[in-house]
Short mmCIF file of N, CA and C in Angstrom, two decimals:
data_model
loop_
_atom_site.label_atom_id
_atom_site.label_comp_id
_atom_site.label_asym_id
_atom_site.label_seq_id
_atom_site.Cartn_x
_atom_site.Cartn_y
_atom_site.Cartn_z
N MET A 1440 0.85 -1.03 0.04
CA MET A 1440 0.08 0.11 -0.07
C MET A 1440 0.96 1.45 -0.06
N ASN A 1441 0.98 1.81 -1.32
CA ASN A 1441 1.78 2.97 -1.16
C ASN A 1441 1.06 4.26 -1.64
N GLY A 1442 1.40 5.24 -1.22
CA GLY A 1442 0.53 6.48 -1.61
C GLY A 1442 0.91 7.62 -0.71
N GLN A 1443 0.19 8.61 -0.60
CA GLN A 1443 0.25 9.61 0.26
C GLN A 1443 -0.67 9.68 1.39
N PHE A 1444 -0.36 9.98 2.64
CA PHE A 1444 -1.12 9.77 3.90
C PHE A 1444 -1.04 11.20 4.57
N ARG A 1445 -2.25 11.61 5.17
CA ARG A 1445 -2.19 12.73 6.12
C ARG A 1445 -2.77 12.40 7.36
N PHE A 1446 -2.34 12.91 8.45
CA PHE A 1446 -2.73 12.55 9.73
C PHE A 1446 -2.95 14.02 10.47
N HIS A 1447 -4.04 13.90 11.18
CA HIS A 1447 -4.36 15.08 12.12
C HIS A 1447 -3.86 14.69 13.34
N LEU A 1448 -3.31 15.65 13.99
CA LEU A 1448 -2.63 15.52 15.28
C LEU A 1448 -3.37 16.28 16.10
N PRO A 1449 -3.76 15.85 17.44
CA PRO A 1449 -4.50 16.82 18.27
C PRO A 1449 -3.97 18.13 18.64
N ASP A 1450 -4.44 18.97 19.11
CA ASP A 1450 -3.89 20.24 19.83
C ASP A 1450 -4.12 20.13 21.22
N PRO A 1451 -3.12 20.27 22.18
CA PRO A 1451 -1.54 20.27 21.91
C PRO A 1451 -1.25 18.94 21.16
N PRO A 1452 -0.15 19.14 20.63
CA PRO A 1452 0.49 17.88 19.84
C PRO A 1452 0.85 16.88 20.87
N PRO A 1453 0.80 15.63 20.94
CA PRO A 1453 1.35 14.58 21.72
C PRO A 1453 2.89 14.62 21.77
N SER A 1454 3.35 14.15 22.99
CA SER A 1454 4.71 14.31 23.14
C SER A 1454 5.28 12.67 22.62
N ARG A 1455 4.54 12.02 22.37
CA ARG A 1455 5.02 10.43 21.90
C ARG A 1455 4.03 10.04 20.97
N ILE A 1456 4.56 9.80 19.58
CA ILE A 1456 3.63 9.36 18.57
C ILE A 1456 4.20 7.95 18.11
N CYS A 1457 3.23 7.05 17.90
CA CYS A 1457 3.81 5.57 17.88
C CYS A 1457 2.98 5.05 16.24
N MET A 1458 3.62 4.49 15.60
CA MET A 1458 3.00 3.81 14.51
C MET A 1458 3.27 2.39 14.55
N ASP A 1459 1.95 1.60 14.49
CA ASP A 1459 2.03 0.20 14.78
C ASP A 1459 2.73 -0.56 13.51
N LEU A 1460 3.55 -1.39 13.76
CA LEU A 1460 4.21 -2.14 12.55
C LEU A 1460 3.27 -3.10 11.92
N ALA A 1461 2.30 -3.76 12.61
CA ALA A 1461 1.37 -4.57 11.91
C ALA A 1461 0.51 -3.67 10.91
N GLU A 1462 0.32 -2.63 11.55
CA GLU A 1462 -0.66 -1.98 10.38
C GLU A 1462 0.13 -1.04 9.29
N TRP A 1463 1.39 -1.13 9.44
CA TRP A 1463 2.18 -0.38 8.48
C TRP A 1463 3.10 -1.20 7.74
N SER A 1464 3.29 -2.41 8.09
CA SER A 1464 4.29 -3.25 7.41
C SER A 1464 4.39 -3.37 6.00
N ASN A 1465 3.14 -2.95 5.30
CA ASN A 1465 3.13 -3.11 3.82
C ASN A 1465 3.74 -1.84 3.30
N GLY A 1466 4.04 -0.82 3.98
CA GLY A 1466 4.66 0.49 3.49
C GLY A 1466 3.77 1.60 3.24
N ALA A 1467 4.00 2.46 3.64
CA ALA A 1467 2.81 3.65 3.85
C ALA A 1467 3.21 4.75 2.85
N GLY A 1468 4.43 4.78 2.10
CA GLY A 1468 4.82 5.65 1.29
C GLY A 1468 5.05 6.92 2.10
N VAL A 1469 4.53 8.02 1.38
CA VAL A 1469 4.86 9.51 1.85
C VAL A 1469 3.79 9.97 2.81
N PHE A 1470 4.02 10.44 3.89
CA PHE A 1470 3.05 10.92 4.78
C PHE A 1470 3.26 12.32 5.44
N GLY A 1471 2.33 13.10 5.72
CA GLY A 1471 2.61 14.50 6.25
C GLY A 1471 1.31 14.72 7.34
N TRP A 1472 1.99 15.46 8.35
CA TRP A 1472 1.08 16.05 9.48
C TRP A 1472 -0.04 17.01 9.05
N SER A 1473 -1.04 16.98 9.61
CA SER A 1473 -2.01 18.00 9.60
C SER A 1473 -2.03 18.67 11.05
N GLY A 1474 -1.68 19.96 11.25
CA GLY A 1474 -1.43 20.26 12.41
C GLY A 1474 0.00 20.49 12.66
N LYS A 1475 0.41 20.90 14.11
CA LYS A 1475 1.59 20.98 14.40
C LYS A 1475 2.27 19.94 15.31
N ALA A 1476 3.18 19.37 14.82
CA ALA A 1476 3.93 18.52 15.86
C ALA A 1476 4.89 19.17 16.49
N SER A 1477 5.08 18.89 17.81
CA SER A 1477 6.18 19.57 18.46
C SER A 1477 7.49 18.88 18.28
N ARG A 1478 8.48 19.90 18.16
CA ARG A 1478 10.10 19.43 17.98
C ARG A 1478 10.39 18.45 18.99
N SER A 1479 9.78 18.54 20.06
CA SER A 1479 10.05 17.53 21.20
C SER A 1479 9.32 16.27 21.20
N SER A 1480 8.23 16.22 20.07
CA SER A 1480 7.63 14.86 20.16
C SER A 1480 8.43 13.72 19.59
N ARG A 1481 8.40 12.55 20.23
CA ARG A 1481 9.13 11.36 20.13
C ARG A 1481 8.21 10.66 19.16
N VAL A 1482 8.62 10.16 18.10
CA VAL A 1482 8.05 9.33 17.10
C VAL A 1482 8.62 8.00 17.02
N GLY A 1483 8.18 7.07 17.09
CA GLY A 1483 8.53 5.61 16.94
C GLY A 1483 7.64 4.45 16.49
N TRP A 1484 8.21 3.55 16.05
CA TRP A 1484 7.62 2.07 15.71
C TRP A 1484 7.10 1.28 16.93
N GLY A 1485 5.95 0.65 16.85
CA GLY A 1485 5.69 -0.33 18.10
C GLY A 1485 5.26 -1.59 17.66
N GLY A 1486 5.13 -2.62 18.43
CA GLY A 1486 4.72 -3.85 18.07
C GLY A 1486 5.74 -4.87 17.48
N PHE A 1487 5.24 -5.56 16.50
CA PHE A 1487 5.88 -6.55 15.74
C PHE A 1487 5.33 -6.45 14.27
N THR A 1488 6.41 -7.06 13.48
CA THR A 1488 6.24 -7.50 12.08
C THR A 1488 7.15 -8.79 11.96
N PHE A 1489 6.74 -9.56 11.05
CA PHE A 1489 7.29 -10.97 11.12
C PHE A 1489 8.38 -10.83 9.62
N TRP A 1490 9.42 -11.32 9.97
CA TRP A 1490 10.40 -11.38 8.84
C TRP A 1490 10.74 -12.88 8.45
N PRO A 1491 9.87 -13.17 7.59
CA PRO A 1491 10.06 -14.65 7.14
C PRO A 1491 11.01 -15.04 6.14
N SER A 1492 11.84 -16.09 6.17
CA SER A 1492 12.76 -16.67 5.39
C SER A 1492 12.07 -17.43 4.48
N PRO A 1493 12.60 -17.57 3.24
CA PRO A 1493 12.10 -18.52 2.06
C PRO A 1493 12.09 -20.11 2.81
N ARG A 1494 10.99 -20.68 2.07
CA ARG A 1494 11.00 -22.03 2.42
C ARG A 1494 12.15 -22.79 2.09
N SER A 1495 12.87 -22.28 1.16
CA SER A 1495 14.30 -23.23 0.51
C SER A 1495 15.29 -22.99 1.56
N ASP A 1496 15.20 -21.98 2.56
CA ASP A 1496 16.25 -21.87 3.46
C ASP A 1496 15.69 -22.81 5.03
N ARG A 1497 14.72 -23.40 4.87
CA ARG A 1497 14.37 -24.08 6.18
C ARG A 1497 15.18 -25.14 6.72
N THR A 1498 15.85 -25.99 5.82
CA THR A 1498 16.67 -27.09 6.25
C THR A 1498 17.94 -26.35 7.02
N GLU A 1499 18.59 -25.37 6.27
CA GLU A 1499 19.82 -24.70 6.81
C GLU A 1499 19.29 -23.98 8.24
N LEU A 1500 18.22 -23.34 8.30
CA LEU A 1500 17.87 -22.69 9.53
C LEU A 1500 17.64 -23.64 10.51
N GLU A 1501 17.05 -24.76 10.20
CA GLU A 1501 16.92 -25.78 11.48
C GLU A 1501 18.01 -26.25 11.68
N ARG A 1502 19.10 -26.43 11.00
CA ARG A 1502 20.34 -26.98 11.23
C ARG A 1502 20.99 -25.93 12.25
N LEU A 1503 21.00 -24.76 11.77
CA LEU A 1503 21.78 -23.56 12.77
C LEU A 1503 21.10 -23.34 13.99
N GLY A 1504 19.86 -23.31 13.98
CA GLY A 1504 19.00 -23.18 15.26
C GLY A 1504 18.88 -24.38 16.15
N ALA A 1505 19.08 -25.70 15.85
CA ALA A 1505 18.89 -26.57 16.68
C ALA A 1505 19.67 -26.93 17.91
N PRO A 1506 21.01 -26.41 17.79
CA PRO A 1506 21.63 -26.27 19.25
C PRO A 1506 21.17 -25.46 20.33
N TRP A 1507 20.42 -24.45 19.58
CA TRP A 1507 19.72 -23.44 20.69
C TRP A 1507 18.27 -23.41 20.83
N GLY A 1508 17.74 -24.38 20.13
CA GLY A 1508 16.25 -24.39 20.33
C GLY A 1508 15.66 -23.31 19.67
N LEU A 1509 16.11 -22.95 18.54
CA LEU A 1509 15.39 -21.76 17.94
C LEU A 1509 14.47 -22.44 16.89
N SER A 1510 13.33 -21.55 16.61
CA SER A 1510 12.50 -21.89 15.41
C SER A 1510 12.55 -20.45 14.60
N PHE A 1511 12.46 -20.48 13.30
CA PHE A 1511 12.52 -19.32 12.59
C PHE A 1511 11.13 -19.35 11.66
N CYS A 1512 10.86 -17.91 11.47
CA CYS A 1512 9.60 -17.68 10.45
C CYS A 1512 10.03 -17.93 9.23
N ILE A 1513 9.20 -18.71 8.46
CA ILE A 1513 9.36 -19.11 7.33
C ILE A 1513 8.07 -18.96 6.51
N ASP A 1514 8.22 -18.58 5.26
CA ASP A 1514 7.16 -18.13 4.40
C ASP A 1514 6.04 -19.24 4.67
N GLY A 1515 4.79 -18.80 4.87
CA GLY A 1515 3.60 -19.76 4.93
C GLY A 1515 3.37 -20.35 5.96
N ASP A 1516 4.24 -20.31 7.09
CA ASP A 1516 4.01 -20.83 8.28
C ASP A 1516 3.48 -19.83 9.15
N PRO A 1517 2.57 -20.21 9.96
CA PRO A 1517 1.93 -19.28 11.02
C PRO A 1517 3.00 -18.36 11.90
N PRO A 1518 2.98 -17.34 12.17
CA PRO A 1518 3.89 -16.45 13.10
C PRO A 1518 3.70 -16.94 14.61
N PRO A 1519 4.56 -16.79 15.32
CA PRO A 1519 4.54 -17.14 16.93
C PRO A 1519 3.53 -16.06 17.48
N GLU A 1520 2.74 -16.44 18.49
CA GLU A 1520 1.94 -15.54 19.33
C GLU A 1520 2.95 -14.57 20.17
N ILE A 1521 2.72 -13.46 20.38
CA ILE A 1521 3.53 -12.70 20.93
C ILE A 1521 2.69 -11.77 22.02
N PRO A 1522 2.59 -12.05 23.45
CA PRO A 1522 1.77 -11.50 24.09
C PRO A 1522 2.18 -9.94 24.72
N LEU A 1523 3.35 -9.32 24.14
CA LEU A 1523 3.93 -8.22 24.61
C LEU A 1523 3.79 -7.21 23.47
N TYR A 1524 4.16 -5.93 23.84
CA TYR A 1524 4.02 -4.89 22.82
C TYR A 1524 5.35 -3.90 23.08
N PRO A 1525 6.31 -3.96 22.40
CA PRO A 1525 7.50 -3.24 22.56
C PRO A 1525 7.48 -1.69 21.67
N VAL A 1526 8.11 -0.98 22.28
CA VAL A 1526 8.38 0.38 21.64
C VAL A 1526 9.84 0.75 21.86
N PRO A 1527 10.52 0.82 20.89
CA PRO A 1527 10.41 0.73 19.37
C PRO A 1527 9.99 -1.03 19.13
N GLY A 1528 9.44 -1.19 17.95
CA GLY A 1528 8.79 -2.52 17.64
C GLY A 1528 9.89 -3.27 17.24
N LEU A 1529 9.78 -4.46 16.87
CA LEU A 1529 10.63 -5.58 16.59
C LEU A 1529 10.25 -6.42 15.50
N GLU A 1530 11.17 -6.70 14.64
CA GLU A 1530 11.05 -7.36 13.23
C GLU A 1530 11.35 -8.98 13.65
N VAL A 1531 10.61 -9.78 14.15
CA VAL A 1531 10.65 -11.01 14.53
C VAL A 1531 11.05 -11.81 13.36
N PHE A 1532 12.24 -12.66 13.50
CA PHE A 1532 12.63 -13.61 12.53
C PHE A 1532 12.91 -15.04 13.29
N ALA A 1533 13.01 -15.03 14.72
CA ALA A 1533 13.14 -16.26 15.24
C ALA A 1533 12.83 -16.18 16.65
N TRP A 1534 12.72 -17.54 17.19
CA TRP A 1534 12.11 -17.61 18.63
C TRP A 1534 12.64 -18.99 19.21
N ASP A 1535 12.70 -18.93 20.60
CA ASP A 1535 12.66 -20.00 21.36
C ASP A 1535 11.70 -20.03 22.51
N GLU A 1536 11.87 -20.97 23.30
CA GLU A 1536 10.94 -21.13 24.49
C GLU A 1536 11.03 -19.95 25.37
N GLY A 1537 12.25 -18.93 25.48
CA GLY A 1537 12.16 -17.93 26.22
C GLY A 1537 11.84 -16.59 25.71
N GLY A 1538 11.76 -16.60 24.50
CA GLY A 1538 11.57 -15.26 23.91
C GLY A 1538 11.54 -15.13 22.32
N TRP A 1539 11.87 -14.01 21.83
CA TRP A 1539 11.78 -13.70 20.43
C TRP A 1539 12.88 -12.91 20.08
N LEU A 1540 13.58 -13.13 18.73
CA LEU A 1540 14.69 -12.43 18.41
C LEU A 1540 14.25 -11.77 16.94
N GLY A 1541 15.05 -10.41 16.85
CA GLY A 1541 14.65 -9.85 15.54
C GLY A 1541 15.51 -8.42 15.69
N PRO A 1542 15.65 -7.94 14.73
CA PRO A 1542 16.15 -6.29 14.63
C PRO A 1542 15.23 -5.34 15.22
N LEU A 1543 15.41 -4.42 15.88
CA LEU A 1543 14.68 -3.35 16.18
C LEU A 1543 14.43 -2.51 15.06
N ALA A 1544 12.89 -2.11 14.99
CA ALA A 1544 12.73 -1.07 13.98
C ALA A 1544 12.68 0.18 14.38
N GLN A 1545 13.80 0.77 13.98
CA GLN A 1545 14.03 2.16 14.54
C GLN A 1545 15.09 2.96 13.53
N ASN A 1546 15.20 4.06 13.47
CA ASN A 1546 16.03 4.70 12.60
C ASN A 1546 17.53 4.39 12.87
N GLY A 1547 18.49 4.40 12.09
CA GLY A 1547 19.77 4.26 12.47
C GLY A 1547 19.96 2.88 12.40
N SER A 1548 20.83 2.35 13.57
CA SER A 1548 21.38 1.07 13.94
C SER A 1548 20.07 0.17 13.86
N HIS A 1549 20.40 -1.07 13.72
CA HIS A 1549 19.07 -2.23 13.86
C HIS A 1549 19.82 -3.34 14.52
N PRO A 1550 20.12 -3.08 15.90
CA PRO A 1550 20.81 -4.38 16.68
C PRO A 1550 19.67 -5.38 16.71
N MET A 1551 20.44 -6.57 16.68
CA MET A 1551 19.49 -7.84 16.93
C MET A 1551 19.42 -8.00 18.36
N VAL A 1552 18.02 -7.90 18.70
CA VAL A 1552 17.67 -8.05 20.07
C VAL A 1552 16.73 -9.27 20.39
N TYR A 1553 16.98 -9.55 21.82
CA TYR A 1553 16.10 -10.83 22.27
C TYR A 1553 15.11 -10.25 23.32
N LEU A 1554 13.94 -10.29 23.03
CA LEU A 1554 12.97 -9.95 23.99
C LEU A 1554 12.38 -11.31 24.84
N ARG A 1555 12.72 -11.27 25.94
CA ARG A 1555 12.24 -12.46 26.67
C ARG A 1555 10.80 -12.20 27.13
N ARG A 1556 10.30 -13.38 27.55
CA ARG A 1556 8.79 -13.51 27.90
C ARG A 1556 8.41 -12.68 29.01
N ASP A 1557 9.68 -12.35 29.89
CA ASP A 1557 9.23 -11.49 31.02
C ASP A 1557 9.34 -10.17 30.79
N GLY A 1558 9.57 -9.54 29.47
CA GLY A 1558 9.55 -8.23 29.11
C GLY A 1558 11.04 -7.60 29.12
N ALA A 1559 12.15 -8.36 29.74
CA ALA A 1559 13.47 -7.99 29.48
C ALA A 1559 13.97 -8.05 28.09
N VAL A 1560 14.83 -6.91 27.83
CA VAL A 1560 15.37 -6.90 26.38
C VAL A 1560 16.89 -6.98 26.23
N PHE A 1561 17.55 -7.73 25.67
CA PHE A 1561 18.89 -7.90 25.51
C PHE A 1561 19.41 -7.63 24.06
N GLN A 1562 20.60 -7.12 23.71
CA GLN A 1562 21.13 -7.17 22.56
C GLN A 1562 22.00 -8.21 22.46
N ALA A 1563 21.43 -9.07 21.29
CA ALA A 1563 22.09 -10.40 21.15
C ALA A 1563 23.54 -10.28 19.98
N ALA A 1564 23.28 -9.18 19.22
CA ALA A 1564 24.42 -9.01 18.16
C ALA A 1564 24.12 -7.72 17.63
N GLU A 1565 25.16 -7.07 16.88
CA GLU A 1565 25.22 -5.73 16.46
C GLU A 1565 24.14 -5.63 15.24
N ASP A 1566 23.86 -6.75 14.62
CA ASP A 1566 22.87 -6.64 13.45
C ASP A 1566 22.67 -8.14 13.10
N MET A 1567 21.73 -8.46 12.26
CA MET A 1567 21.42 -9.81 11.57
C MET A 1567 22.57 -10.60 11.21
N ASP A 1568 23.36 -9.94 10.48
CA ASP A 1568 24.60 -10.80 9.86
C ASP A 1568 25.30 -11.24 10.97
N ALA A 1569 25.70 -10.34 11.94
CA ALA A 1569 26.53 -10.63 12.98
C ALA A 1569 25.84 -11.86 13.85
N PHE A 1570 24.64 -11.92 13.92
CA PHE A 1570 23.88 -12.95 14.65
C PHE A 1570 24.14 -14.16 14.14
N VAL A 1571 23.77 -14.15 12.64
CA VAL A 1571 23.77 -15.54 11.79
C VAL A 1571 25.18 -15.84 12.02
N GLN A 1572 26.11 -15.04 11.92
CA GLN A 1572 27.70 -15.57 12.00
C GLN A 1572 27.78 -16.45 13.34
N LEU A 1573 26.95 -15.78 14.42
CA LEU A 1573 27.49 -16.47 15.54
C LEU A 1573 26.61 -17.92 15.47
N LEU A 1574 25.64 -18.04 15.05
CA LEU A 1574 24.98 -19.47 14.84
C LEU A 1574 25.79 -20.41 13.98
N ARG A 1575 26.51 -19.78 12.93
CA ARG A 1575 27.34 -20.53 11.97
C ARG A 1575 28.71 -20.91 12.72
N ASP A 1576 29.15 -19.98 13.55
CA ASP A 1576 30.38 -20.44 14.40
C ASP A 1576 30.03 -21.52 15.43
N GLY A 1577 28.84 -21.63 15.89
CA GLY A 1577 28.49 -22.52 17.00
C GLY A 1577 28.71 -21.88 18.14
N THR A 1578 28.69 -20.48 18.29
CA THR A 1578 28.92 -19.66 19.40
C THR A 1578 27.64 -19.47 20.16
N ASP A 1579 27.59 -19.69 21.50
CA ASP A 1579 26.28 -19.56 22.45
C ASP A 1579 26.10 -18.08 22.29
N TRP A 1580 25.05 -17.74 21.61
CA TRP A 1580 24.59 -16.39 21.48
C TRP A 1580 24.00 -15.75 22.89
N ARG A 1581 23.70 -16.68 23.59
CA ARG A 1581 22.90 -16.25 24.99
C ARG A 1581 24.16 -15.84 25.75
N ALA A 1582 25.28 -16.36 25.68
CA ALA A 1582 26.41 -15.90 26.54
C ALA A 1582 26.73 -14.38 26.42
N GLY A 1583 26.51 -13.90 25.35
CA GLY A 1583 26.86 -12.40 25.03
C GLY A 1583 25.68 -11.39 25.17
N LEU A 1584 24.74 -12.02 25.73
CA LEU A 1584 23.48 -11.11 25.88
C LEU A 1584 23.79 -9.71 26.87
N VAL A 1585 23.57 -8.58 26.26
CA VAL A 1585 23.77 -7.17 27.02
C VAL A 1585 22.60 -6.59 27.01
N PRO A 1586 22.06 -6.06 28.21
CA PRO A 1586 20.59 -5.25 28.43
C PRO A 1586 20.83 -4.07 27.28
N GLU A 1587 19.58 -4.04 26.70
CA GLU A 1587 19.32 -3.19 25.60
C GLU A 1587 18.39 -2.10 25.98
N PRO A 1588 18.89 -0.77 26.46
CA PRO A 1588 18.34 0.37 27.07
C PRO A 1588 17.31 1.12 25.98
N GLY A 1589 16.33 1.80 26.27
CA GLY A 1589 15.62 2.55 25.61
C GLY A 1589 14.32 1.78 25.03
N ILE A 1590 14.14 0.64 25.38
CA ILE A 1590 12.96 -0.10 24.99
C ILE A 1590 12.02 -0.15 26.03
N GLN A 1591 10.75 0.21 25.66
CA GLN A 1591 9.58 -0.03 26.56
C GLN A 1591 8.89 -1.14 26.40
N VAL A 1592 8.45 -2.10 27.02
CA VAL A 1592 7.64 -3.14 26.80
C VAL A 1592 6.45 -3.14 27.54
N TYR A 1593 5.30 -3.39 26.87
CA TYR A 1593 4.01 -3.05 27.65
C TYR A 1593 3.30 -4.48 27.38
N ALA A 1594 2.47 -4.82 28.27
CA ALA A 1594 1.66 -6.06 28.31
C ALA A 1594 0.79 -6.04 27.19
N SER A 1595 0.52 -4.92 26.60
CA SER A 1595 -0.45 -4.93 25.26
C SER A 1595 -0.47 -3.66 24.50
N ARG A 1596 -0.95 -3.60 23.32
CA ARG A 1596 -0.91 -2.26 22.36
C ARG A 1596 -1.82 -1.43 23.35
N GLU A 1597 -2.81 -1.68 23.92
CA GLU A 1597 -3.74 -0.89 24.81
C GLU A 1597 -3.11 -0.42 26.04
N GLY A 1598 -1.84 -1.07 26.56
CA GLY A 1598 -1.21 -0.40 27.54
C GLY A 1598 -0.23 0.82 27.06
N ALA A 1599 0.37 0.22 25.68
CA ALA A 1599 1.26 1.56 25.07
C ALA A 1599 0.35 2.69 24.80
N ALA A 1600 -0.81 2.57 24.48
CA ALA A 1600 -1.77 3.62 24.00
C ALA A 1600 -1.98 4.54 25.20
N ARG A 1601 -1.93 4.07 26.27
CA ARG A 1601 -1.92 5.08 27.56
C ARG A 1601 -0.70 6.00 27.52
N GLU A 1602 0.31 5.86 26.94
CA GLU A 1602 1.52 6.59 26.87
C GLU A 1602 1.82 7.12 25.63
N TRP A 1603 1.39 6.56 24.46
CA TRP A 1603 1.43 6.87 23.03
C TRP A 1603 0.45 7.17 22.25
N PHE A 1604 0.52 8.23 21.38
CA PHE A 1604 -0.59 8.62 20.51
C PHE A 1604 -0.49 7.71 19.31
N PHE A 1605 -1.35 6.95 18.77
CA PHE A 1605 -1.23 5.97 17.70
C PHE A 1605 -1.55 6.63 16.53
N LEU A 1606 -0.84 6.75 15.40
CA LEU A 1606 -1.44 7.13 14.05
C LEU A 1606 -2.00 5.81 13.67
N ARG A 1607 -3.05 6.15 12.95
CA ARG A 1607 -4.04 5.00 12.30
C ARG A 1607 -3.74 5.29 10.75
N LEU A 1608 -3.49 4.18 9.98
CA LEU A 1608 -3.11 4.19 8.53
C LEU A 1608 -4.59 4.33 8.09
N GLU A 1609 -4.69 5.46 7.30
CA GLU A 1609 -6.07 5.47 6.43
C GLU A 1609 -5.55 6.36 5.23
N ALA A 1610 -6.13 5.87 4.15
CA ALA A 1610 -5.77 6.73 2.77
C ALA A 1610 -6.72 7.89 2.79
N PRO A 1611 -6.22 8.82 2.19
CA PRO A 1611 -6.87 10.11 2.02
C PRO A 1611 -8.12 10.02 1.25
N PRO A 1612 -9.05 10.90 1.43
CA PRO A 1612 -10.41 10.94 0.54
C PRO A 1612 -10.04 11.18 -0.70
N GLN A 1613 -10.69 10.56 -1.67
CA GLN A 1613 -10.52 10.60 -3.13
C GLN A 1613 -11.11 11.71 -3.67
#
C-alpha cells in the first residue's frame, strides 16, 4: 500500500507518537502531518512484524537453530503468538521457549535483540549478519547478551496507547 497519507494531530501535539508495525508493514509511502507536531515529540514504531525466510532456507535454518532450540519464521508458516508490545517495535525472525529475536524497527542502527517473555530486552548481536555468524560459528549467542536500554515493553498495545498517541493508517479521501 503506497501513496500519500495525512494525519491530524490533536492540539496540543502529543509528546509520543507511535506507528504500529502490524498496520504499517506493507509500506505507507509518503505521509505528512495536519497540525503542528512539537519538535520535542518522540516518534517511533511499536509492536511486531514478522520477517519470514524463504521455504528453501528451512533445512539450513533448522540446522543452525537446533543447538539453541531456535525456530524461524518461514514463508507460509503461522507466526508465533507474542503477548507483549515493545516500543520501538521488533521485526521477529526467530524465537525459542524463552522469547523472540529480531532487529529493532528504528532509525539508524538495527541491533539484533532478544525480547524475553518476562519483558526484559537484550542485545544479542550488532545486527542480523553478526547474529547469523554466531550461529554458523557455533557460538552460544545467549552468553553475550547485553541489556538493551531505551525499549519500553508493555503488556499490550492498549497499555502502550496510555502513553503513546497511535497514528492510524488511513488513505486520504479521493
